[in-house]
JSON list of C-alpha atoms in Angstrom, two decimals:
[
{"chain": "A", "resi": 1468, "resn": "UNK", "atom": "CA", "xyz": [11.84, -11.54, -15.04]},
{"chain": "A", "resi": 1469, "resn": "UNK", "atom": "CA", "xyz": [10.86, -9.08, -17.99]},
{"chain": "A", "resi": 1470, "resn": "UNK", "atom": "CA", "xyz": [13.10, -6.46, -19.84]},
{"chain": "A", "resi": 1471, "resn": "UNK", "atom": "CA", "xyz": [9.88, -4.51, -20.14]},
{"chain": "A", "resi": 1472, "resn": "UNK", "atom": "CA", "xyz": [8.79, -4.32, -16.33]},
{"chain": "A", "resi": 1473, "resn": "UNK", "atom": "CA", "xyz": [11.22, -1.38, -14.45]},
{"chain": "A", "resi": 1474, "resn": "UNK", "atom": "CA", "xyz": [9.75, -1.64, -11.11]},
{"chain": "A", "resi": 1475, "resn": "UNK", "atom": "CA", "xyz": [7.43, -4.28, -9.50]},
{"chain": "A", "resi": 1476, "resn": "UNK", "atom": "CA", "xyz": [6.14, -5.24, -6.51]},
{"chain": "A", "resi": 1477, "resn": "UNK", "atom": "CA", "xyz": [5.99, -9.51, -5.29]},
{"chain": "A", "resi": 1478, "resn": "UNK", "atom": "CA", "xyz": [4.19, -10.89, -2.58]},
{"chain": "A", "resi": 1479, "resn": "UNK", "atom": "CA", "xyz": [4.14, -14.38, -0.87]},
{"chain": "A", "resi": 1480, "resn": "UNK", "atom": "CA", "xyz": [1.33, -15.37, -2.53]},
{"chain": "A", "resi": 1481, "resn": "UNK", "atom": "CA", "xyz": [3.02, -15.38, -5.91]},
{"chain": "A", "resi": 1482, "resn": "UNK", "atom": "CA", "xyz": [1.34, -12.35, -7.40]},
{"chain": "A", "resi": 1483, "resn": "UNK", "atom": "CA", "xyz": [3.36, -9.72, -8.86]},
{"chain": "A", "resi": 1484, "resn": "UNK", "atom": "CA", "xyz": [1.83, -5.55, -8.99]},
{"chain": "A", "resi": 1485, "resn": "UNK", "atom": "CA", "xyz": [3.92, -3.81, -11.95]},
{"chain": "A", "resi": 1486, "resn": "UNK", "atom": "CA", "xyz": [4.20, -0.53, -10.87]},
{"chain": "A", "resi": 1487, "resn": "UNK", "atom": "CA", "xyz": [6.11, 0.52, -14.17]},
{"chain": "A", "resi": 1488, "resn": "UNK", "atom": "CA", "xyz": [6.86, -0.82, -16.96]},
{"chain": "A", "resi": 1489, "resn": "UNK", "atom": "CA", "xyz": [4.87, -2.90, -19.77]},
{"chain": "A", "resi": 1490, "resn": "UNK", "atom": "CA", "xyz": [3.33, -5.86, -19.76]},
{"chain": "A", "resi": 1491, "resn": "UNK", "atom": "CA", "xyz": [0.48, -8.00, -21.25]},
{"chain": "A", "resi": 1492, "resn": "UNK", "atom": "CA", "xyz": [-2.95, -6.99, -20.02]},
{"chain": "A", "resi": 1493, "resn": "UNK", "atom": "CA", "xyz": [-5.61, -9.54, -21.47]},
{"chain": "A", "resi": 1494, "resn": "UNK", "atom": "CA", "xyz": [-7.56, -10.76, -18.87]},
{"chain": "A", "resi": 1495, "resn": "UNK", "atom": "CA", "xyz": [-7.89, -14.35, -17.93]},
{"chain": "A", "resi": 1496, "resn": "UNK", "atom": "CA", "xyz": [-11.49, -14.89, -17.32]},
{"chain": "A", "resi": 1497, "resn": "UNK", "atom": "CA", "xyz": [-14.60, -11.62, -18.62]},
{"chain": "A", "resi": 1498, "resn": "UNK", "atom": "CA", "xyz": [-18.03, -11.82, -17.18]},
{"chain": "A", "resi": 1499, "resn": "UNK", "atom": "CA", "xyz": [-20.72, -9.97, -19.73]},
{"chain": "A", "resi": 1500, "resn": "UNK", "atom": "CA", "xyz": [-22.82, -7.32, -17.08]},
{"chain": "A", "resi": 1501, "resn": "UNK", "atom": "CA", "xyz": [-25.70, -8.14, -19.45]},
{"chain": "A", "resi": 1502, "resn": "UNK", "atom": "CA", "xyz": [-26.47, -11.81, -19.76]},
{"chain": "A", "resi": 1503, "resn": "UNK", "atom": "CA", "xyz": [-24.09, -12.28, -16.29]},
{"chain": "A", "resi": 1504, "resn": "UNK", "atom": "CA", "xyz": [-22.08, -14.86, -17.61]},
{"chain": "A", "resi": 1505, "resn": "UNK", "atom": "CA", "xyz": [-17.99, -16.01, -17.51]},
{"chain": "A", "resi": 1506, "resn": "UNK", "atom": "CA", "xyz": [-16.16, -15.96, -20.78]},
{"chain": "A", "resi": 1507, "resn": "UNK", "atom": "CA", "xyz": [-12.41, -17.26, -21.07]},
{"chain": "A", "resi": 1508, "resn": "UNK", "atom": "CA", "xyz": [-10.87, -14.22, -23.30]},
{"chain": "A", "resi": 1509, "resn": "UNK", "atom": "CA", "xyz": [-8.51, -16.58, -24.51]},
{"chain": "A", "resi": 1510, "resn": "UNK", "atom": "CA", "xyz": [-11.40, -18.68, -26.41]},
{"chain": "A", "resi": 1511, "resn": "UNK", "atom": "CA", "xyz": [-12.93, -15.79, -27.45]},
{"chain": "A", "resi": 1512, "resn": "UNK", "atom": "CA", "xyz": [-9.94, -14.35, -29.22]},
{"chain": "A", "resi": 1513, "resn": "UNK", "atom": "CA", "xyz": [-8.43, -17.66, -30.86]},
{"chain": "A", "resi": 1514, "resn": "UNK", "atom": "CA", "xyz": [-12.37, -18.04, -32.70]},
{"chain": "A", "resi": 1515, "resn": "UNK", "atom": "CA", "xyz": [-12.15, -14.05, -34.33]},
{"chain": "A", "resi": 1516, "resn": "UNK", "atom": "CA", "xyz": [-8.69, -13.57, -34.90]},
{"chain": "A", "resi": 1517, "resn": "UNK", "atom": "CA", "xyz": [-9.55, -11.89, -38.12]},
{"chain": "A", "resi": 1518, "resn": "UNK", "atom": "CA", "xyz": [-11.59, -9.44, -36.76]},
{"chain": "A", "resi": 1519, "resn": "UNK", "atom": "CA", "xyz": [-9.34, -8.95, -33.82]},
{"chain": "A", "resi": 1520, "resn": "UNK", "atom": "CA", "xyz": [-9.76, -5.10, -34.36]},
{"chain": "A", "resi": 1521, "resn": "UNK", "atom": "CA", "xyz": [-13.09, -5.03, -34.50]},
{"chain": "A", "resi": 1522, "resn": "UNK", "atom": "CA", "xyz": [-14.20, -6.35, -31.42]},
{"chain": "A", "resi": 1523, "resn": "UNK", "atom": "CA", "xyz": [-15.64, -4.04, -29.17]},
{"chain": "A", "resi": 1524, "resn": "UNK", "atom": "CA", "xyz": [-13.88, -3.02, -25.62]},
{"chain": "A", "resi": 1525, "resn": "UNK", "atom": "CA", "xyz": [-14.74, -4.46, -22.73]},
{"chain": "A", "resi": 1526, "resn": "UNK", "atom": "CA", "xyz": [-15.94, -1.93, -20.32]},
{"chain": "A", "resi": 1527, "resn": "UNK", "atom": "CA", "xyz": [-13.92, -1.97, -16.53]},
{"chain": "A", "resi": 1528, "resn": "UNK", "atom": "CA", "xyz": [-16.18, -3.97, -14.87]},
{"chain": "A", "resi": 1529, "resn": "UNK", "atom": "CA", "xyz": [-15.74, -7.08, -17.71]},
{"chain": "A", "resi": 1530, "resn": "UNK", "atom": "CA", "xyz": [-12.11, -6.83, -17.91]},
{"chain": "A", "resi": 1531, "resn": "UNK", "atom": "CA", "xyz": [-11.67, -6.41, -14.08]},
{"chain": "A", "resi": 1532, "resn": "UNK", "atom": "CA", "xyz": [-13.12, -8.91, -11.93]},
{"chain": "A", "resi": 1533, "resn": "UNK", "atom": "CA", "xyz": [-13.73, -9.23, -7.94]},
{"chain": "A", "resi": 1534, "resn": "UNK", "atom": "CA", "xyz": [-13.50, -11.90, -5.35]},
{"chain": "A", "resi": 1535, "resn": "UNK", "atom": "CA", "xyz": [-17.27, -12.19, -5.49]},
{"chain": "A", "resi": 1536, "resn": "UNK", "atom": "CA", "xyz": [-16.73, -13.00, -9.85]},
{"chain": "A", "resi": 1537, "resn": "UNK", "atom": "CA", "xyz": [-14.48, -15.58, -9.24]},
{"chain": "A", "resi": 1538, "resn": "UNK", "atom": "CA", "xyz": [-15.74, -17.44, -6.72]},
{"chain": "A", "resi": 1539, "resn": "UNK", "atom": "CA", "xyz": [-19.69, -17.85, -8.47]},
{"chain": "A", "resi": 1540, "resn": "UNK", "atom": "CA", "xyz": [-17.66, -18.52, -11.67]},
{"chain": "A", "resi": 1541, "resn": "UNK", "atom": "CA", "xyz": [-16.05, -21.68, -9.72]},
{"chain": "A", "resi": 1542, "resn": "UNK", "atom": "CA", "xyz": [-19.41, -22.31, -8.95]},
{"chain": "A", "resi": 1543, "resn": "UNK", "atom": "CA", "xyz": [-21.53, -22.04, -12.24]},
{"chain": "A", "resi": 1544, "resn": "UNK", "atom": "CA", "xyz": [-18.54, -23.18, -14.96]},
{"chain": "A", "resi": 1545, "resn": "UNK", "atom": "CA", "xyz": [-18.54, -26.98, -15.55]},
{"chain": "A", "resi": 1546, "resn": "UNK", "atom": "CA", "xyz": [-15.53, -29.24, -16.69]},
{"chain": "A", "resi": 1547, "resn": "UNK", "atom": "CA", "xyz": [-12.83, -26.64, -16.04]},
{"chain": "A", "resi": 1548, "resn": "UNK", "atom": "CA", "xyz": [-9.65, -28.43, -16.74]},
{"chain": "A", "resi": 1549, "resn": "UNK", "atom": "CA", "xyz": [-6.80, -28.68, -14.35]},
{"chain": "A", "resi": 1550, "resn": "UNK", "atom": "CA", "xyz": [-4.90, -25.95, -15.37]},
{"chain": "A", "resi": 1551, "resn": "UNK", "atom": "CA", "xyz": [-7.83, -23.12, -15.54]},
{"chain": "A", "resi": 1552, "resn": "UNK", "atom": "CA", "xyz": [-9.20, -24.43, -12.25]},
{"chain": "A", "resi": 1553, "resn": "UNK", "atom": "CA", "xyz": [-5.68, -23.76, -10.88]},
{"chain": "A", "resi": 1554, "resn": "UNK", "atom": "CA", "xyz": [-5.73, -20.38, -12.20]},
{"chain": "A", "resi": 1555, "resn": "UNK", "atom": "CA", "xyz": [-9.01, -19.61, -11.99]},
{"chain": "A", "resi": 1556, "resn": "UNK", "atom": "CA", "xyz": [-8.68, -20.37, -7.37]},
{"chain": "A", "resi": 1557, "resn": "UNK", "atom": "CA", "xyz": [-5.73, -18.59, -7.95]},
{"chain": "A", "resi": 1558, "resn": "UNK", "atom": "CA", "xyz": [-6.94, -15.30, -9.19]},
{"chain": "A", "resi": 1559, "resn": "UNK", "atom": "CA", "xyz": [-9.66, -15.58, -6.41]},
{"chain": "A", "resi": 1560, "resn": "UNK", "atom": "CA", "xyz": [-7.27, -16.45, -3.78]},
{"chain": "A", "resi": 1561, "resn": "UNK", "atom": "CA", "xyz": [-5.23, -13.12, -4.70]},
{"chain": "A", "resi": 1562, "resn": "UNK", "atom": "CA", "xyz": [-8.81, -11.40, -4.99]},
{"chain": "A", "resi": 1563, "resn": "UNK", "atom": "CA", "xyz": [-9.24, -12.08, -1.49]},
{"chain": "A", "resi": 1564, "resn": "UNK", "atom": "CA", "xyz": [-5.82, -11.20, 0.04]},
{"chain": "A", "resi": 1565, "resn": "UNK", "atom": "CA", "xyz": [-5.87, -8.03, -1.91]},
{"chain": "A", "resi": 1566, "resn": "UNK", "atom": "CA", "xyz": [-8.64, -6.59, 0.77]},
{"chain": "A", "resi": 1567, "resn": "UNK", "atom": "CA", "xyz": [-5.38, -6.49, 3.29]},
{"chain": "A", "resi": 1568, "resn": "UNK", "atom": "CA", "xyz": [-2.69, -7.06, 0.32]},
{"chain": "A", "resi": 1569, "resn": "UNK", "atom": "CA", "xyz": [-1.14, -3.54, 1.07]},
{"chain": "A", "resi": 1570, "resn": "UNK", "atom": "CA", "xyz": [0.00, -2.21, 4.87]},
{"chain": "A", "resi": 1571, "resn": "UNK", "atom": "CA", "xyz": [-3.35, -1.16, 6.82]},
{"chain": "A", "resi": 1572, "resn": "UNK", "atom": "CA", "xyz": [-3.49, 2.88, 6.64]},
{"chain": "A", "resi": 1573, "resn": "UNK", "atom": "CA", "xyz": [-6.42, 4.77, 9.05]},
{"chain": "A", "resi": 1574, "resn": "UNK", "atom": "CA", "xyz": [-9.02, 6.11, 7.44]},
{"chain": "A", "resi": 1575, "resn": "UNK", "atom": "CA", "xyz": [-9.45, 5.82, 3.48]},
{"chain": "A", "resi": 1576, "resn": "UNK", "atom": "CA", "xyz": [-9.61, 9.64, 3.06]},
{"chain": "A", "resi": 1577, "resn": "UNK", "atom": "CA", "xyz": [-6.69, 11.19, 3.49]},
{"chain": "A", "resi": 1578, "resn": "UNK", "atom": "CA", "xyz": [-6.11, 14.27, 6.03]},
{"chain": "A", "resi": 1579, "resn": "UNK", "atom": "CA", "xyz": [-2.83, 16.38, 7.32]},
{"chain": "A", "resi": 1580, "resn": "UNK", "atom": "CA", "xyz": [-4.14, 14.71, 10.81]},
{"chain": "A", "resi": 1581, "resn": "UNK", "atom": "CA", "xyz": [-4.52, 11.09, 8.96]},
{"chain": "A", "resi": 1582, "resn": "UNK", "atom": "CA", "xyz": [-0.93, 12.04, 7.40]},
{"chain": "A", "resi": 1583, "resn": "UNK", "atom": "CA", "xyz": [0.91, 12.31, 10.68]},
{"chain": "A", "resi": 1584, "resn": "UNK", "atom": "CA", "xyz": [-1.44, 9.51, 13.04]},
{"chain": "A", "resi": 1585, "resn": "UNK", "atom": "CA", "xyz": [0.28, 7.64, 9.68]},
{"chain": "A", "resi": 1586, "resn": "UNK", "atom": "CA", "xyz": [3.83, 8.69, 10.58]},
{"chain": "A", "resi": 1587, "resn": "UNK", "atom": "CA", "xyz": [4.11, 8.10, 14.09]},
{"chain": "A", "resi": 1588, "resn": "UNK", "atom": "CA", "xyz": [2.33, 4.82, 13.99]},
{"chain": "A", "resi": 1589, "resn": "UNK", "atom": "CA", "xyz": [4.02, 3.35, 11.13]},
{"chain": "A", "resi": 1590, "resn": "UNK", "atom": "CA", "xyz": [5.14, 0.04, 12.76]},
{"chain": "A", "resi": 1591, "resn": "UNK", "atom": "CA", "xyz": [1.67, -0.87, 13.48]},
{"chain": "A", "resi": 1592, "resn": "UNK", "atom": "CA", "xyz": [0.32, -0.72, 9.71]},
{"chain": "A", "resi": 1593, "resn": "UNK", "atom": "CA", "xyz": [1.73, -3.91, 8.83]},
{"chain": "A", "resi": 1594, "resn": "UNK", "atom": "CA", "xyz": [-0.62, -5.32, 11.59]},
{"chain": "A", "resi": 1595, "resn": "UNK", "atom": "CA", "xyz": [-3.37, -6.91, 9.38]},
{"chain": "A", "resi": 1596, "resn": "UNK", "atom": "CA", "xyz": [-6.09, -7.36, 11.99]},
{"chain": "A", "resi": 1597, "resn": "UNK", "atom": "CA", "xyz": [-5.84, -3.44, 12.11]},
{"chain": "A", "resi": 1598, "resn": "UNK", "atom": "CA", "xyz": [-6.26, -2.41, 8.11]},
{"chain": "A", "resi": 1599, "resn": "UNK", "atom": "CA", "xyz": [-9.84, -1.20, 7.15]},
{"chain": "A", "resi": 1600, "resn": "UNK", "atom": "CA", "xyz": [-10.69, -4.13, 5.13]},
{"chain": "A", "resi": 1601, "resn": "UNK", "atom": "CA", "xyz": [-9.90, -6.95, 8.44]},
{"chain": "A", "resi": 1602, "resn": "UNK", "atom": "CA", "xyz": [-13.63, -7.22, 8.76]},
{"chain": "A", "resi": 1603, "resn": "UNK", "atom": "CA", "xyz": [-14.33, -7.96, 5.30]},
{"chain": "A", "resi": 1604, "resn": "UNK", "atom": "CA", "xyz": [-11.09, -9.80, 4.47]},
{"chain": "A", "resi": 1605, "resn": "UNK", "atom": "CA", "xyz": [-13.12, -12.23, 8.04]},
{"chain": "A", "resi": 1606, "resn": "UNK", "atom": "CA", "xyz": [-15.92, -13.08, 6.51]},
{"chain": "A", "resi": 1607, "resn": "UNK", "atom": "CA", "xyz": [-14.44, -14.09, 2.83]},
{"chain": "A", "resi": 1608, "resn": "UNK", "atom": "CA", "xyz": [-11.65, -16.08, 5.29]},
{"chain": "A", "resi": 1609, "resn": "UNK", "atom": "CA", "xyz": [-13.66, -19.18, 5.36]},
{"chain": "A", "resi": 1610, "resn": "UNK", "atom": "CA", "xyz": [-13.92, -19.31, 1.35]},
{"chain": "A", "resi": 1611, "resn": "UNK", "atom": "CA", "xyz": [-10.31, -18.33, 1.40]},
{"chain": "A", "resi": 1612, "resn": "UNK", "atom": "CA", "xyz": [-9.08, -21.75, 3.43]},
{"chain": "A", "resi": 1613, "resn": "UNK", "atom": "CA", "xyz": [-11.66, -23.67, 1.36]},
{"chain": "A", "resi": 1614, "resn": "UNK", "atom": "CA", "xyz": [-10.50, -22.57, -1.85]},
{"chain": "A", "resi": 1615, "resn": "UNK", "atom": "CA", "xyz": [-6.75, -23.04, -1.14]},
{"chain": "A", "resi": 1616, "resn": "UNK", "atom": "CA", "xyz": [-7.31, -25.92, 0.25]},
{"chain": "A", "resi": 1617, "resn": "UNK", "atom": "CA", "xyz": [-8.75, -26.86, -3.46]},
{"chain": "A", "resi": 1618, "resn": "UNK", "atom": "CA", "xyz": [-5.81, -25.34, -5.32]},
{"chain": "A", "resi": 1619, "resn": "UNK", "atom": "CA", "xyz": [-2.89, -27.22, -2.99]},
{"chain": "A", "resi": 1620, "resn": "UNK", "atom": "CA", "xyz": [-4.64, -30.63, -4.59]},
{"chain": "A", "resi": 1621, "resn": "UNK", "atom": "CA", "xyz": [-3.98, -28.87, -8.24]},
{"chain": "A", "resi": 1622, "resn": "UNK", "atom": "CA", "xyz": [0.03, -28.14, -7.63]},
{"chain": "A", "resi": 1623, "resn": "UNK", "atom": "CA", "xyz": [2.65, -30.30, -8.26]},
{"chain": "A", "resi": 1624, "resn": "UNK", "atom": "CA", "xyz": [5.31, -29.06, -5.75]},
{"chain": "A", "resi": 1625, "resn": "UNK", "atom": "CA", "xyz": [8.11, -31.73, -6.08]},
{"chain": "A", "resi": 1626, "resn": "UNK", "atom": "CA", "xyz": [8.17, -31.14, -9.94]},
{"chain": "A", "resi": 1627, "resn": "UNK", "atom": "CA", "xyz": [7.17, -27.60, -10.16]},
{"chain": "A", "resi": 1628, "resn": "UNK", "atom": "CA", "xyz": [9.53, -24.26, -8.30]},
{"chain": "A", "resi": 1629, "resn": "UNK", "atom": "CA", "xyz": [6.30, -22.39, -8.48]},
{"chain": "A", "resi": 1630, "resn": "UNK", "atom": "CA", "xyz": [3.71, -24.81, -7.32]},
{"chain": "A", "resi": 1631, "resn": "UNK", "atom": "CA", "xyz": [6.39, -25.18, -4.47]},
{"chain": "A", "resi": 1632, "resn": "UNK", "atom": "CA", "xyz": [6.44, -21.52, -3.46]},
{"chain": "A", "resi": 1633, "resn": "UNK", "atom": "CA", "xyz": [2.83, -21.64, -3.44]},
{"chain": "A", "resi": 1634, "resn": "UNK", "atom": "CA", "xyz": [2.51, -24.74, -1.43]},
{"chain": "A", "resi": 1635, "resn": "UNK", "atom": "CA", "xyz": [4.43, -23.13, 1.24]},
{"chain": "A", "resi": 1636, "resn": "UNK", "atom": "CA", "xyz": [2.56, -19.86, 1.17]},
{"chain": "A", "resi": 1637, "resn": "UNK", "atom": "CA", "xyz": [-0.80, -22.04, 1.33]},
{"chain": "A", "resi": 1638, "resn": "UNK", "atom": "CA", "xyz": [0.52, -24.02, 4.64]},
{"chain": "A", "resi": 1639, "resn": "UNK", "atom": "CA", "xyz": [1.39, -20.85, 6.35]},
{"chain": "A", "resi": 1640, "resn": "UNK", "atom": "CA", "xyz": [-1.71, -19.10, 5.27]},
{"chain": "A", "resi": 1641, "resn": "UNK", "atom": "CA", "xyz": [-3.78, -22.28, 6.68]},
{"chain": "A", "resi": 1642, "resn": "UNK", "atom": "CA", "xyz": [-1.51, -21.86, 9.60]},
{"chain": "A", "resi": 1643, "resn": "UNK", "atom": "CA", "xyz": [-0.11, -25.41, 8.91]},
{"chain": "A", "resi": 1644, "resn": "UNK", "atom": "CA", "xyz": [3.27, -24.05, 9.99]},
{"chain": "A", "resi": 1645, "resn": "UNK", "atom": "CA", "xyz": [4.62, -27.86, 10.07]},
{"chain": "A", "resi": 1646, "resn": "UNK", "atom": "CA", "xyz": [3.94, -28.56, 6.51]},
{"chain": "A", "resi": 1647, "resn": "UNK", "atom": "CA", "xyz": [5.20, -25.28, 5.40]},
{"chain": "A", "resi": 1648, "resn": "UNK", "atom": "CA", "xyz": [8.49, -25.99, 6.71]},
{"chain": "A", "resi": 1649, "resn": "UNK", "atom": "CA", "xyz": [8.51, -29.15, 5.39]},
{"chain": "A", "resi": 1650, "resn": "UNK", "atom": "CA", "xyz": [7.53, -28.00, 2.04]},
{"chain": "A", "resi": 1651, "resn": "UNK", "atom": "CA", "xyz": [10.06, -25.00, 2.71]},
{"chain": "A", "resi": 1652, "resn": "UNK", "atom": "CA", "xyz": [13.14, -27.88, 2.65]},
{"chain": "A", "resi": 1653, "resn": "UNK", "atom": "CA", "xyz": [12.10, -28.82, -1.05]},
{"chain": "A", "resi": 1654, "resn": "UNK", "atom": "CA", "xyz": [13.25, -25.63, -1.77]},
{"chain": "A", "resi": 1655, "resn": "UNK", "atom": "CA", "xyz": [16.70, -24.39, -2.91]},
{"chain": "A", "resi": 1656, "resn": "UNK", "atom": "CA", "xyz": [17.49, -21.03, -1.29]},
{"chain": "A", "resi": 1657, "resn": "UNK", "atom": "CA", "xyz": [20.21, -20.52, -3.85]},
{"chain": "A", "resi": 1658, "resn": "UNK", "atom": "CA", "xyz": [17.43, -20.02, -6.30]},
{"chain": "A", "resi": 1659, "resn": "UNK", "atom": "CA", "xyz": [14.19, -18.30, -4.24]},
{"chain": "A", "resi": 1660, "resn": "UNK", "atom": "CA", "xyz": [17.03, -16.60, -2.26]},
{"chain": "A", "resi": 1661, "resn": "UNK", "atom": "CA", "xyz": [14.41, -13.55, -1.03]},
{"chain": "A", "resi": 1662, "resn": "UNK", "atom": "CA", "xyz": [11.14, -15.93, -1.05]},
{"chain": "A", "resi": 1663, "resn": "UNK", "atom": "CA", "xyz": [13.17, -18.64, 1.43]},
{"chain": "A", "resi": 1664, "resn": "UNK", "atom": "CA", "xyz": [14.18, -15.82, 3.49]},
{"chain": "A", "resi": 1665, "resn": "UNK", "atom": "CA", "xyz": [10.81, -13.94, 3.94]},
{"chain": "A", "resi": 1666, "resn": "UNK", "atom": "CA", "xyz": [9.22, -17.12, 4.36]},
{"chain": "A", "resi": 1667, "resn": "UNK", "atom": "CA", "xyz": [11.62, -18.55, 7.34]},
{"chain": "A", "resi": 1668, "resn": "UNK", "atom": "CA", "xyz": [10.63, -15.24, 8.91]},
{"chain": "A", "resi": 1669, "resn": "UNK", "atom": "CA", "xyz": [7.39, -15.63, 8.65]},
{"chain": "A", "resi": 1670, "resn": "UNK", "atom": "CA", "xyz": [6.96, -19.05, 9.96]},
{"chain": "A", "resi": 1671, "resn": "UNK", "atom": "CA", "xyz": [9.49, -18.15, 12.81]},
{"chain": "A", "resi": 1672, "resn": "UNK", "atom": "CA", "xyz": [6.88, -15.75, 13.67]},
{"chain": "A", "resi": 1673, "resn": "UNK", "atom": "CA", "xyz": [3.73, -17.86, 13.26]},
{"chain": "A", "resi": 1674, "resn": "UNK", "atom": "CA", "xyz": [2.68, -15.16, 10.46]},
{"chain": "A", "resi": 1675, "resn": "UNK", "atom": "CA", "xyz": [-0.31, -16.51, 8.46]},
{"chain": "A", "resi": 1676, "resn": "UNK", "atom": "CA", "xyz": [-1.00, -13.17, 6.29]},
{"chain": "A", "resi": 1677, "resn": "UNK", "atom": "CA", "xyz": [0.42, -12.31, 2.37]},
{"chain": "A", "resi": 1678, "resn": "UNK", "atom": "CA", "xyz": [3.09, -10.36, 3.07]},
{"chain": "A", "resi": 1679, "resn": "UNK", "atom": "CA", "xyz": [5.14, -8.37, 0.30]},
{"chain": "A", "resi": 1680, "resn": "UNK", "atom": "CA", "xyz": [9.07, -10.06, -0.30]},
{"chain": "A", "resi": 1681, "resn": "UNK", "atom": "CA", "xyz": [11.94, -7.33, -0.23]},
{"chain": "A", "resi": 1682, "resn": "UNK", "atom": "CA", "xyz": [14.62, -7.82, -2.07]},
{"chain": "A", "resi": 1683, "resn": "UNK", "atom": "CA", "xyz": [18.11, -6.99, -0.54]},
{"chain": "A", "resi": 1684, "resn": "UNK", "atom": "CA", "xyz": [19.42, -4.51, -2.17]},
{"chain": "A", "resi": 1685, "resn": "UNK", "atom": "CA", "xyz": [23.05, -6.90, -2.50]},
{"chain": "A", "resi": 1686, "resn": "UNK", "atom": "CA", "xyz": [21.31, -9.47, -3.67]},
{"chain": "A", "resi": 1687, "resn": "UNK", "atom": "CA", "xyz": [21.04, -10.43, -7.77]},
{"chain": "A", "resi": 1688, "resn": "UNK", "atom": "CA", "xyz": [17.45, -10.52, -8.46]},
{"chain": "A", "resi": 1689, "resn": "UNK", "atom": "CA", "xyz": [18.09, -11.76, -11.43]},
{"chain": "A", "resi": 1690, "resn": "UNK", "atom": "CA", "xyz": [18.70, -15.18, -10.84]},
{"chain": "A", "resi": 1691, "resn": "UNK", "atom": "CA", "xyz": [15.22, -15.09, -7.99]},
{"chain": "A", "resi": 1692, "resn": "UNK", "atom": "CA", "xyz": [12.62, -17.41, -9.49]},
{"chain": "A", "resi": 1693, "resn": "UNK", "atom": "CA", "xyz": [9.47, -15.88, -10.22]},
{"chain": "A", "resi": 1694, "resn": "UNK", "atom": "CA", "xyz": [6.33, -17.12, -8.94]},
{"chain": "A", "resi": 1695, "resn": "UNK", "atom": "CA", "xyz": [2.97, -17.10, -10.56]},
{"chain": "A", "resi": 1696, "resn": "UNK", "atom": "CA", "xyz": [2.49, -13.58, -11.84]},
{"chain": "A", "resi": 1697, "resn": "UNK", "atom": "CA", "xyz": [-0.33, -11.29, -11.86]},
{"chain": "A", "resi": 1698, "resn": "UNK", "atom": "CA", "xyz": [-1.67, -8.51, -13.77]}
]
């Protein structure tokens, strides 16, 4: 939790989209559009601290990245240590469900006609296999199961909350729905109260899709332990 973030919005997958609020924006991993290659903003900050303010912006396409920029980085960058590989599959992993991250809407211009079909069929835009992006969101699925399947060897569930959540998120997104309720039962529900819940749901329902966690509005989300969050 943050004193400086108002409003926010957590999915399963452990990512967190601020919606107000402020928070730290320096990306993770930059990718130069000229010479095409991956740059850990962290490295190149600690070696010019004292010309911090001279260094020259990075246009959008640097500081934001896509699925397709994480997963050649994976590819092309040698000796990544533990901890950046687990970051690094876990950016691309949130790249990925972000194609079908938000409830499916018809049509990505907007009409008064698109505006009411929205309305009136409400309950069925939280059926993935109807958003948009499905058909793209398909044919990154098999790099998806591959890479999480990659990051679940990186966590350390049974001494880390957060590598927990995520282990449970990765069963049920394999559509392991065994071992996520196994790995659910490592859990304490007194402290993940709203991820435990969601997450019983799901599995009770055979869901294998990111799905956003509501908070009730009785509950003290205070004490809720945050997962892995994202920018």
């Amino acid at each position: 939790m943050s004193g400086t973030i108002f409003d926010s919005e957590t999915f399963t997958d452990g990512k967190t989209d601020v919606i107000s609020g402020a928070y730290g924006k320096d990306p993770f991993l930059i990718r130069c559009r000229r010479c095409q290659g991956f740059y850990f903003f962290g490295d190149h900050i600690n070696e010019q601290k004292e010309d911090f303010d001279d260094l020259p912006g990075l246009d959008y396409e640097e500081h934001y990245l896509e699925k397709e920029d994480y997963h050649e980085a994976l590819q092309q960058i040698n000796q990544l240590s533990p901890e950046r590989e687990k970051w690094l599959r876990t950016l691309l992993w949130w790249a990925i469900n972000d194609l079908i991250r938000n409830n499916a809407g018809w049509g990505k211009r907007r009409s008064k006609i698109l505006e009411f079909v929205n309305f009136i069929l409400k309950p069925l835009q939280k059926v993935k296999w109807l958003h948009y992006s499905y058909p793209e969101y398909r044919k990154w699925l098999s790099a998806k199961n591959d890479n999480m399947r990659r990051l679940l060897q990186l966590l350390d569930p049974v001494n880390d909350i957060n590598d927990a959540c995520l282990s449970v998120e990765i069963h049920r997104e394999l559509a392991a729905f065994s071992l996520a309720r196994q790995q659910l039962k490592m859990i304490s529900p007194k402290n993940c109260h709203a991820f435990y819940r969601t997450q019983k749901r799901l599995l009770r329902h055979r869901d294998r899709f990111v799905r956003k966690i509501n908070y009730s509005p009785v509950h003290n989300t205070q004490q809720e332990v945050v997962l892995v969050t994202g920018e």
